[in-house]
Short mmCIF file of C-alpha atoms and ligand atoms in Angstrom, two decimals:
data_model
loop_
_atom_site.label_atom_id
_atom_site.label_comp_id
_atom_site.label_asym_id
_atom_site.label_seq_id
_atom_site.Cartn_x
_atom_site.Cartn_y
_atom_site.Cartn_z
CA UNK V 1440 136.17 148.46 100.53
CA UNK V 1441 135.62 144.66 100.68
CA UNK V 1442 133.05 143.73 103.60
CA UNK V 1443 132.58 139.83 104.69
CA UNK V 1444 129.40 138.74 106.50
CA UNK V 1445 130.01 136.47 108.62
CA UNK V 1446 127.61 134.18 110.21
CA UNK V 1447 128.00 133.73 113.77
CA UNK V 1448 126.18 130.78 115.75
CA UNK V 1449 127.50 130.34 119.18
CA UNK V 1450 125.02 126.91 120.35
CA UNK V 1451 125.66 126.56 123.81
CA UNK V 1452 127.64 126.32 126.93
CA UNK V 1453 130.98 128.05 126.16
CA UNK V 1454 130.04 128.73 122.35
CA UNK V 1455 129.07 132.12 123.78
CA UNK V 1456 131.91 132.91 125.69
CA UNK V 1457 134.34 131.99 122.85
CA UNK V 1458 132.56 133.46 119.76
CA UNK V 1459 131.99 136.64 121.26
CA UNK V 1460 135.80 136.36 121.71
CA UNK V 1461 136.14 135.51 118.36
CA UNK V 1462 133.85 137.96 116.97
CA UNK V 1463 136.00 140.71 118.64
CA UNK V 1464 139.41 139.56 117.44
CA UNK V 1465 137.69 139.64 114.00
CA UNK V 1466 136.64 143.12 113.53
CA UNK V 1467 139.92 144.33 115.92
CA UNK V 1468 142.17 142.50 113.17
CA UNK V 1469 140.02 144.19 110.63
CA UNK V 1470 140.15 147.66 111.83
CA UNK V 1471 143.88 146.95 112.11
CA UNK V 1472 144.27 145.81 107.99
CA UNK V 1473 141.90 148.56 107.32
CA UNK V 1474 141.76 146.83 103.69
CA UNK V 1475 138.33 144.74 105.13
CA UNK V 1476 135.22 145.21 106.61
CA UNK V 1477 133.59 142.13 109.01
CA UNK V 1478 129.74 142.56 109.54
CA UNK V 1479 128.75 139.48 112.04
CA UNK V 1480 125.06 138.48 111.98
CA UNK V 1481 124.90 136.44 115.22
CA UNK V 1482 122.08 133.00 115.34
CA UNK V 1483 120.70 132.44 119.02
CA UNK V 1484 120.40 128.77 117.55
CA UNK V 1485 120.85 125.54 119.84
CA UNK V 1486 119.88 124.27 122.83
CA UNK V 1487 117.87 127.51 124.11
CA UNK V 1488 116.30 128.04 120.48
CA UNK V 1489 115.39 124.34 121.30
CA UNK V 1490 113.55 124.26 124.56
CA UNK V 1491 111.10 127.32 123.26
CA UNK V 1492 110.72 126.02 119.40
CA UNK V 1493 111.35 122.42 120.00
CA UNK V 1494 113.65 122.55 117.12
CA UNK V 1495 117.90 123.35 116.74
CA UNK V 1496 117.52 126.10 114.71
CA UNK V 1497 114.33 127.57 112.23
CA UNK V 1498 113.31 125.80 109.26
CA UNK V 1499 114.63 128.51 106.85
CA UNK V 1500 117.52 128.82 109.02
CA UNK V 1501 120.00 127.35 105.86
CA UNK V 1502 118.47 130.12 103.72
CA UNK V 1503 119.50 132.80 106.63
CA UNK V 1504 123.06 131.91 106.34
CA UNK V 1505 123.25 130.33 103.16
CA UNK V 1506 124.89 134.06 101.08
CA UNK V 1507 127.22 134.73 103.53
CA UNK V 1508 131.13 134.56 103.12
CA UNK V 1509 131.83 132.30 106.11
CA UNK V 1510 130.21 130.73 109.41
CA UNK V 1511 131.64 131.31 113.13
CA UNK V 1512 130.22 127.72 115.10
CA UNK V 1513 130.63 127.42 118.85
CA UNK V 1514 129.34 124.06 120.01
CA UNK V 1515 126.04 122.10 119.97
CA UNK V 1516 125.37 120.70 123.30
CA UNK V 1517 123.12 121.11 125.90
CA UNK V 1518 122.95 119.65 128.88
CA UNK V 1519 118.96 119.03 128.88
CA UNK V 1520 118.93 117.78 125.39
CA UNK V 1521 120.44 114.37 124.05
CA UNK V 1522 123.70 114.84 122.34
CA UNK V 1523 122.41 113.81 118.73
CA UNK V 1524 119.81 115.83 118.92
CA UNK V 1525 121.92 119.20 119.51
CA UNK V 1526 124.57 117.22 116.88
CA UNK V 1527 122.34 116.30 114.00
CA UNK V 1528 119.72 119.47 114.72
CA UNK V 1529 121.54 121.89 114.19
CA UNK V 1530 125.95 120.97 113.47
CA UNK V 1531 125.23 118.26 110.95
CA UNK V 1532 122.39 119.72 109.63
CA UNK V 1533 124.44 122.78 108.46
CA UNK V 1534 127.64 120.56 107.77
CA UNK V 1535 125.44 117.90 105.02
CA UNK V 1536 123.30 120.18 103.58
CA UNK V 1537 125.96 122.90 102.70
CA UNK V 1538 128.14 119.75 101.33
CA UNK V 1539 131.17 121.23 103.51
CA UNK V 1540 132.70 117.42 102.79
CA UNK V 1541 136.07 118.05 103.69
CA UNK V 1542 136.91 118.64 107.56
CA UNK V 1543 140.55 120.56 108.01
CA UNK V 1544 142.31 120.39 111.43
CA UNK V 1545 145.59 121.14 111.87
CA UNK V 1546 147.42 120.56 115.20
CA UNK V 1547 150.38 122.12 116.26
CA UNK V 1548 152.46 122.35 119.46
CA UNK V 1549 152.44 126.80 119.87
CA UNK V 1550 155.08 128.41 121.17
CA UNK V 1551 154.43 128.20 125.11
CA UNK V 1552 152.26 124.98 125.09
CA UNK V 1553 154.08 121.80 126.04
CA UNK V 1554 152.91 118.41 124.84
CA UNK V 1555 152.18 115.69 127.07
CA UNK V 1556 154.68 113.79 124.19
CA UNK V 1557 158.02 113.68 126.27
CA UNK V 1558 160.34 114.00 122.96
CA UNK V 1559 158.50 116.56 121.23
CA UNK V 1560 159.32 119.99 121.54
CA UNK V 1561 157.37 123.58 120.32
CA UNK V 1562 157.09 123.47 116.77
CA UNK V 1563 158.33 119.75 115.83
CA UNK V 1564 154.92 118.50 115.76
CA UNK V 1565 152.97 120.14 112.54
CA UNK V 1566 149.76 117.73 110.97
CA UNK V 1567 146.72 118.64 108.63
CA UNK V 1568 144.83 115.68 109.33
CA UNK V 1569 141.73 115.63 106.78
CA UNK V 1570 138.52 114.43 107.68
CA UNK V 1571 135.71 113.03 105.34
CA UNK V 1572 132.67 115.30 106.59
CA UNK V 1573 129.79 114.28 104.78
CA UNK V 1574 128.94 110.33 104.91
CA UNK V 1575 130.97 107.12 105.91
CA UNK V 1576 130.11 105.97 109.44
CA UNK V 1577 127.73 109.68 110.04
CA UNK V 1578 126.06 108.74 106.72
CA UNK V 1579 122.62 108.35 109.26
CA UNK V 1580 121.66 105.26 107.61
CA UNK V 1581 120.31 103.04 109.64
CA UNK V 1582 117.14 102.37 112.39
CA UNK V 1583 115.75 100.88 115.36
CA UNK V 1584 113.05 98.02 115.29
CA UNK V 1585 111.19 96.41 118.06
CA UNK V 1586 111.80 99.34 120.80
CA UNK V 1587 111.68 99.00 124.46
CA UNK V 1588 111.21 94.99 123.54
CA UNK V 1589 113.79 92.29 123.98
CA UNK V 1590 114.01 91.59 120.15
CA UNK V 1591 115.32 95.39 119.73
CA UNK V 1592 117.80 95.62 117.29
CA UNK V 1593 119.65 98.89 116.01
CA UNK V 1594 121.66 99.58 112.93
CA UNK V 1595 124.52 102.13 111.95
CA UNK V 1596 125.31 101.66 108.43
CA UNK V 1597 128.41 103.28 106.78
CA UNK V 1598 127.72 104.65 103.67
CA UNK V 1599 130.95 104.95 101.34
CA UNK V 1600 130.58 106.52 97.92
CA UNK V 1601 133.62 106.46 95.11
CA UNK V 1602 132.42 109.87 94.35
CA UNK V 1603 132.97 110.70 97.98
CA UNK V 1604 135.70 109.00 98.82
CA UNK V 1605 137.33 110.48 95.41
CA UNK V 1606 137.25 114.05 96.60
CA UNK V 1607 138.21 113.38 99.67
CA UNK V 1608 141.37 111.87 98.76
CA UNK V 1609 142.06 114.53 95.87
CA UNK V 1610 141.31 117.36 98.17
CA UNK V 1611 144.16 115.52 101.04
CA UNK V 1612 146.65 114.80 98.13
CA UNK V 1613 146.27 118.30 97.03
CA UNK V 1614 146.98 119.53 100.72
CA UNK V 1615 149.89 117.21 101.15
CA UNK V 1616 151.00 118.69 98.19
CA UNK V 1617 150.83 122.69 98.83
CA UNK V 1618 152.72 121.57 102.29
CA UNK V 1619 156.50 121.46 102.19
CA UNK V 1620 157.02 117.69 102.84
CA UNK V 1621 154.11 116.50 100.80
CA UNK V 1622 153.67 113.64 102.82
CA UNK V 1623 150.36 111.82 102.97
CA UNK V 1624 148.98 108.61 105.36
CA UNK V 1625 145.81 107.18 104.65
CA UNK V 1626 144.12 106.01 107.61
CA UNK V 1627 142.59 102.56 106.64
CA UNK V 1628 140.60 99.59 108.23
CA UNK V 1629 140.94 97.34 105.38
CA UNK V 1630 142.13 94.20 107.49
CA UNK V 1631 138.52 94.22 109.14
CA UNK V 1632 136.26 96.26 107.07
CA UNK V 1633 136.35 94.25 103.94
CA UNK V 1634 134.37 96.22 101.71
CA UNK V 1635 134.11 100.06 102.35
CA UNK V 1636 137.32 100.29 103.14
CA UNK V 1637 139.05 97.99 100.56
CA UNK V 1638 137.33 100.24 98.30
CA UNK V 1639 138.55 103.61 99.75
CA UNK V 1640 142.45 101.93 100.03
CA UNK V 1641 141.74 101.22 95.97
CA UNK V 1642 140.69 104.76 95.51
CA UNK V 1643 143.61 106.24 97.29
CA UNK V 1644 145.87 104.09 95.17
CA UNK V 1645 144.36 105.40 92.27
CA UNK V 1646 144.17 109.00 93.06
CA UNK V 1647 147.93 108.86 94.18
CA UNK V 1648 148.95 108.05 90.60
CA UNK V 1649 147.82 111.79 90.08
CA UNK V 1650 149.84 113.11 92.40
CA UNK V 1651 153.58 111.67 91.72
CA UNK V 1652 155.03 114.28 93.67
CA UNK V 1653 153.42 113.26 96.72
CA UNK V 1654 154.97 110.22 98.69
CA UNK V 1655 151.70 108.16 100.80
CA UNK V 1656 151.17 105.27 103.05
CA UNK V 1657 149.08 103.43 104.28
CA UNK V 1658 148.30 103.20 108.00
CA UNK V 1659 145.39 100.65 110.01
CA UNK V 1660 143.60 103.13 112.50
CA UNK V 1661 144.81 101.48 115.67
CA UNK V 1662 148.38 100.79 114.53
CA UNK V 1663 147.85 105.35 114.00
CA UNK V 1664 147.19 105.80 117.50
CA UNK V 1665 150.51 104.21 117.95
CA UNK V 1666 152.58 105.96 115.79
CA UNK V 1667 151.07 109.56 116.73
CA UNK V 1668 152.53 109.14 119.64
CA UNK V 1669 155.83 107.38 119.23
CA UNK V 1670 156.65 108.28 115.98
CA UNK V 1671 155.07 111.79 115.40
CA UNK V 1672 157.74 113.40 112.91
CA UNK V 1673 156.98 110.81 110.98
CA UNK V 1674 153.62 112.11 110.27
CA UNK V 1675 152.44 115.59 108.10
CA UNK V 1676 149.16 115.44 106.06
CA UNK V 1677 146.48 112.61 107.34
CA UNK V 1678 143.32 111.76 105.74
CA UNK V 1679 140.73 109.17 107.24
CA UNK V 1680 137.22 108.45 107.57
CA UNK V 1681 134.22 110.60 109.01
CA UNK V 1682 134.49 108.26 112.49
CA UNK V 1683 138.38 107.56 112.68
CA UNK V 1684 139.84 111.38 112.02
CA UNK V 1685 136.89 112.00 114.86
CA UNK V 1686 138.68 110.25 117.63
CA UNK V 1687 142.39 110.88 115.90
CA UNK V 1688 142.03 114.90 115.63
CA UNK V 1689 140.88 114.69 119.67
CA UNK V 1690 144.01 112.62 120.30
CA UNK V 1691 145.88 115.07 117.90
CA UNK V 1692 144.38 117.95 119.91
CA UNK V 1693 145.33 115.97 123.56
CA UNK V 1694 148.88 115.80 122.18
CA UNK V 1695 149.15 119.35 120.78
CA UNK V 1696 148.63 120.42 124.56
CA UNK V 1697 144.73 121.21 125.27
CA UNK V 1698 141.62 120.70 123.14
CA UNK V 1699 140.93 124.50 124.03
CA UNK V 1700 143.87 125.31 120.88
CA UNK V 1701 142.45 123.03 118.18
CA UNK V 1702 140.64 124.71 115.43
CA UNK V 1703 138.97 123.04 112.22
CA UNK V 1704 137.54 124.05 109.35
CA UNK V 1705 134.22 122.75 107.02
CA UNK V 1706 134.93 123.26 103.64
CA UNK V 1707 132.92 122.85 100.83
CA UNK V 1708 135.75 123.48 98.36
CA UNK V 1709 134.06 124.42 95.39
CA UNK V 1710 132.19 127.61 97.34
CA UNK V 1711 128.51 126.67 96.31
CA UNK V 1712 128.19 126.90 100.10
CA UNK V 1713 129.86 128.62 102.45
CA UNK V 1714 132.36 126.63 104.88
CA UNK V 1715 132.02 126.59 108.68
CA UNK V 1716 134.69 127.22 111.03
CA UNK V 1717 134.96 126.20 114.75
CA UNK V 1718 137.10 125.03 117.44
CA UNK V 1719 136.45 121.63 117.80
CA UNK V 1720 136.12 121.31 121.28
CA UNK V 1721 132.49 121.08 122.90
CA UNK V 1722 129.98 123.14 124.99
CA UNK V 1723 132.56 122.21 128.18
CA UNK V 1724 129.35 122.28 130.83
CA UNK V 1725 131.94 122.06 133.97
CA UNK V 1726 133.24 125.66 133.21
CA UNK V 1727 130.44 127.09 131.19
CA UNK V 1728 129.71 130.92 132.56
CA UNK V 1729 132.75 130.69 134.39
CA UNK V 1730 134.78 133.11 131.80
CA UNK V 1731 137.85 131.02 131.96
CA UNK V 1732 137.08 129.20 128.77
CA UNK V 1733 140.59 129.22 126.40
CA UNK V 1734 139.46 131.28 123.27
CA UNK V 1735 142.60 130.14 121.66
CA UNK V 1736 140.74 127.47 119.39
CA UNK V 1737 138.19 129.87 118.25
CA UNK V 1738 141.23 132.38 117.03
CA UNK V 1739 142.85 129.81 115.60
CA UNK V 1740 139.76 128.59 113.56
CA UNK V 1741 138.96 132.22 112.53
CA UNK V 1742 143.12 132.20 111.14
CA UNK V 1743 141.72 129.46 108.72
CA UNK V 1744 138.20 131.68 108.41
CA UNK V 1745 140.37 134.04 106.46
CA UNK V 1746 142.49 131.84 104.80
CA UNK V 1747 139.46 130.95 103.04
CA UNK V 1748 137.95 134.24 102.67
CA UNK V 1749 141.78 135.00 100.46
CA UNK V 1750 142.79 137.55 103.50
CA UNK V 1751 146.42 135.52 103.52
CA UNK V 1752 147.82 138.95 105.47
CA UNK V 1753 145.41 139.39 107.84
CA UNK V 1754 145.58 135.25 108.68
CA UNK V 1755 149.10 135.54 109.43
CA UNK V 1756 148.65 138.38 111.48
CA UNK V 1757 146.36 137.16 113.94
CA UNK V 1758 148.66 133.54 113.53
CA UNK V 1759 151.33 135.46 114.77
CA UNK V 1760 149.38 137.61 117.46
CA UNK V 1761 148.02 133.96 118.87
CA UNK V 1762 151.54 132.81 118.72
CA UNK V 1763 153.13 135.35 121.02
CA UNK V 1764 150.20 135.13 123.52
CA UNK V 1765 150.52 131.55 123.62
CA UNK V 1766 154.67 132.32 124.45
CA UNK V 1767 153.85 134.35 127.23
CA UNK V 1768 152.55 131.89 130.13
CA UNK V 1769 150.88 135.16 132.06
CA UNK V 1770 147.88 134.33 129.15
CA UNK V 1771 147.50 130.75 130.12
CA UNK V 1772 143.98 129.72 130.96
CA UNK V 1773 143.65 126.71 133.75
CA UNK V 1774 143.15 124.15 131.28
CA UNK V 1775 146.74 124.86 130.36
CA UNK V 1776 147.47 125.48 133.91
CA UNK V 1777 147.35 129.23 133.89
CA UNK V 1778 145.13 131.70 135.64
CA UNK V 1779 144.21 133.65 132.85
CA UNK V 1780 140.31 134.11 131.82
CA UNK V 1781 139.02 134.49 128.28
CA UNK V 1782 138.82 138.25 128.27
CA UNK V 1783 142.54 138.47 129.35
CA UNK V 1784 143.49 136.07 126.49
CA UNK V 1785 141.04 138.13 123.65
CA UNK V 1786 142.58 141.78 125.26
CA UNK V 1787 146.39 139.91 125.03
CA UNK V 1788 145.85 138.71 121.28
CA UNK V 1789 143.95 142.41 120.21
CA UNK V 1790 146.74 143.97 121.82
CA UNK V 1791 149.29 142.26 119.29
CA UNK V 1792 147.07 142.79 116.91
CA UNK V 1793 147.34 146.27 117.02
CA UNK V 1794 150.95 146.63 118.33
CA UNK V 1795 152.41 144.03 115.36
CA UNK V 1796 153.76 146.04 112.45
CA UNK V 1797 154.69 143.50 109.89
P1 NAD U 3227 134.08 119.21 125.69
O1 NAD U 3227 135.01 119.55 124.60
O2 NAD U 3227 132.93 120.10 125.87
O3 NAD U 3227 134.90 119.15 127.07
C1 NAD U 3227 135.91 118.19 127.38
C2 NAD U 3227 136.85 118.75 128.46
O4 NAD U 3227 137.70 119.74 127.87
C3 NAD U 3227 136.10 119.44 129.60
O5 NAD U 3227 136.77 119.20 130.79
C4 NAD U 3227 136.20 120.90 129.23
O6 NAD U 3227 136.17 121.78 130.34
C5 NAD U 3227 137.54 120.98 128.52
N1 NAD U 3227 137.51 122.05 127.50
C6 NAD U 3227 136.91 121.98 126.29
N2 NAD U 3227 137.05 123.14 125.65
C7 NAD U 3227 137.74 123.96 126.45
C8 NAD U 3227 138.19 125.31 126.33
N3 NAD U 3227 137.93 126.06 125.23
N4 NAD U 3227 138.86 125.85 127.37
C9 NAD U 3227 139.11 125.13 128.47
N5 NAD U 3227 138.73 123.85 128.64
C10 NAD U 3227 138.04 123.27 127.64
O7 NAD U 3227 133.59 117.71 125.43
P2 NAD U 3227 132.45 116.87 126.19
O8 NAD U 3227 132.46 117.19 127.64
O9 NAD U 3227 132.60 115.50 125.72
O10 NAD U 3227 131.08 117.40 125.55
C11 NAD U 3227 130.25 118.38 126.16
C12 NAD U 3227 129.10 118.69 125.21
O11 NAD U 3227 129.60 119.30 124.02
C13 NAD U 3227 128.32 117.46 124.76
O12 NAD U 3227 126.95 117.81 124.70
C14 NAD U 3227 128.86 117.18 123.38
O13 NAD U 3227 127.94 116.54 122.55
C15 NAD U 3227 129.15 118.57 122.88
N6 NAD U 3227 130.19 118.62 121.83
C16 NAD U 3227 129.96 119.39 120.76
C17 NAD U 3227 130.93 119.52 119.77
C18 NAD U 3227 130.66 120.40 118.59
O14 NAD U 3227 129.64 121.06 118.52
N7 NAD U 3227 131.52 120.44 117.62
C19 NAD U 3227 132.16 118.87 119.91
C20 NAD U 3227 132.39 118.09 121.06
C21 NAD U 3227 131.39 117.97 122.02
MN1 MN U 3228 134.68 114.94 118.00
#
């Protein structure tokens, strides 16, 4: 029998909570295929590993993870350290390195969840939006001169390759095409941004022409906010820069009903790496230890874990055990107005796990 390792790195604040969660869905759904194994090798990396090694994670840590199928991320955050410390010590530093260039986050409205969007209803609202992971406006180029003095002056360069931007826009036009609409927007700044991103609108053009089958505009950033919420049926596949699908897959998740649902994936498509999954919410400090973080975005993440690991069956198993949980409103947690706590939701979703027989 076929056993995954999986990598599991929890960071901090509610990481724990919800990977643990995860980690136990995993080897439940597992045990219930019986066609699997899951062995989880779990990384105390992150804002504790910080304050007694005064780095994210150890300097071989890449090497520790780097042969195994698939990586289970909670959050990097901590409320002691700055944020781009925990973010480029230890998140980034796996995301670069492992080339997982192409971000995946889909956002749906689940059965039971209702979107703050008055005219949508459960299961109207269904977008990939693709995310280039691995330079633009996170390239990191860029420094600080003259500190502390009043000449001080600070630069954040975006870096845009055409080898870069290339596979990012084949990858989304290949998405948009495997979906049933095959409908793709390109998120742009070209009006503005005269250079980078009159080059990336160029390479979208050309990469379209290999993809006649797929229809594509082209949409300004701010003019997307708009239509994601006015005009959302109008939308299905999405791909936009490292910075812009940042703040446009948290509005995504706002609008899909909670950022405790949203899920996303790092892939590094050709496999010389493996890809990272999370949900892409943060360490949430204001209900950390609590136990009422939602788990829901760490299922959902661990849906697309095995979607990339080939285990199509056991993906839509655990889709559909997430799906009637979400239904039932006694598995709410608060932050969708419930009073349900993570280990209710993990027992709820194991349960129809087990009781499914599809
Ligand atoms: P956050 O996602 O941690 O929290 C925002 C709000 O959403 C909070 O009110 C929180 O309680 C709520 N929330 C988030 N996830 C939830 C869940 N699963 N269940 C219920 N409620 C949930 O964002 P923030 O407050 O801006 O950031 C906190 C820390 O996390 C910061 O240090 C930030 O840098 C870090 N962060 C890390 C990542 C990551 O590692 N991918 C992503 C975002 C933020
Ligand atoms: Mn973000």
């Amino acid at each position: 029998m076929k056993t995954y390792r999986i990598a599991a790195i929890p960071g901090d604040g509610i990481g724990g909570e919800v990977i643990s969660a995860g980690v136990e869905v995993l080897q439940a759904l597992a045990q219930r295929e019986g066609r699997f194994g899951v062995t989880v090798d779990t990384f105390d990396w992150g804002g504790e590993y910080y304050k007694a090694h005064g780095r994210m994670m150890p300097e071989n840590g890449r090497d520790l993870i780097r042969h195994h199928n698939a990586i289970l991320f909670g959050s990097a955050g901590h409320p002691e350290i700055p944020d781009h410390v925990t973010l480029w010590g230890l998140r980034l530093a796996i995301c670069q390195p492992f080339d997982q260039y192409a971000n995946v986050r889909p956002t749906r409205v689940l059965p039971g969840i209702t979107s703050p969007l008055r005219n949508v209803a459960g299961g109207e609202l269904d977008w990939v939006i693709v995310r280039e992971n691995s330079e633009g406006e996170y390239a990191g180029v860029g420094g600080r001169v003259h500190q502390g003095l009043p000449i001080e002056a600070a630069t954040d360069v975006s870096m845009f390759t055409r080898a870069g931007v290339e596979r990012i826009m084949r990858f989304a036009f290949r998405l948009a095409q495997s979906r049933p609409r095959k409908l793709l927007t390109v998120v742009t700044k070209s009006n503005a941004q005269r250079h980078a991103m009159v080059m990336w609108d160029e390479i979208a053009t050309a990469v379209a022409a290999e993809f006649p089958d797929v229809a594509w505009d082209k949409m300004l950033v701010d003019a997307m906010t708009v239509r994601m919420v006015m005009k959302p049926q109008t939308l299905d596949t999405i791909v936009a820069t490292n910075l812009h699908a940042d703040i446009l897959s948290d509005l995504a998740a706002a609008l899909a009903g909670s950022l405790g649902i949203a899920p996303t994936a790092n892939i590094n498509p050709e496999g010389a790496f493996p890809s990272m999954f999370e949900p892409i919410h943060g360490s949430a400090f204001d209900i950390t230890g609590k136990g009422i973080a939602n788990p829901i975005g760490t299922f959902w993440s661990s849906v697309m874990l095995l979607d990339h690991l080939g285990e199509a069956a056991a993906a839509r198993r655990l889709m559909a055990a997430i799906e009637r949980v979400t239904g039932d409103t006694r598995f709410h947690t608060p932050d969708l107005g419930g009073r349900a706590r993570t280990a209710d939701v993990t027992a709820a979703v194991i349960d129809a796990i087990q009781g499914a027989n599809d």
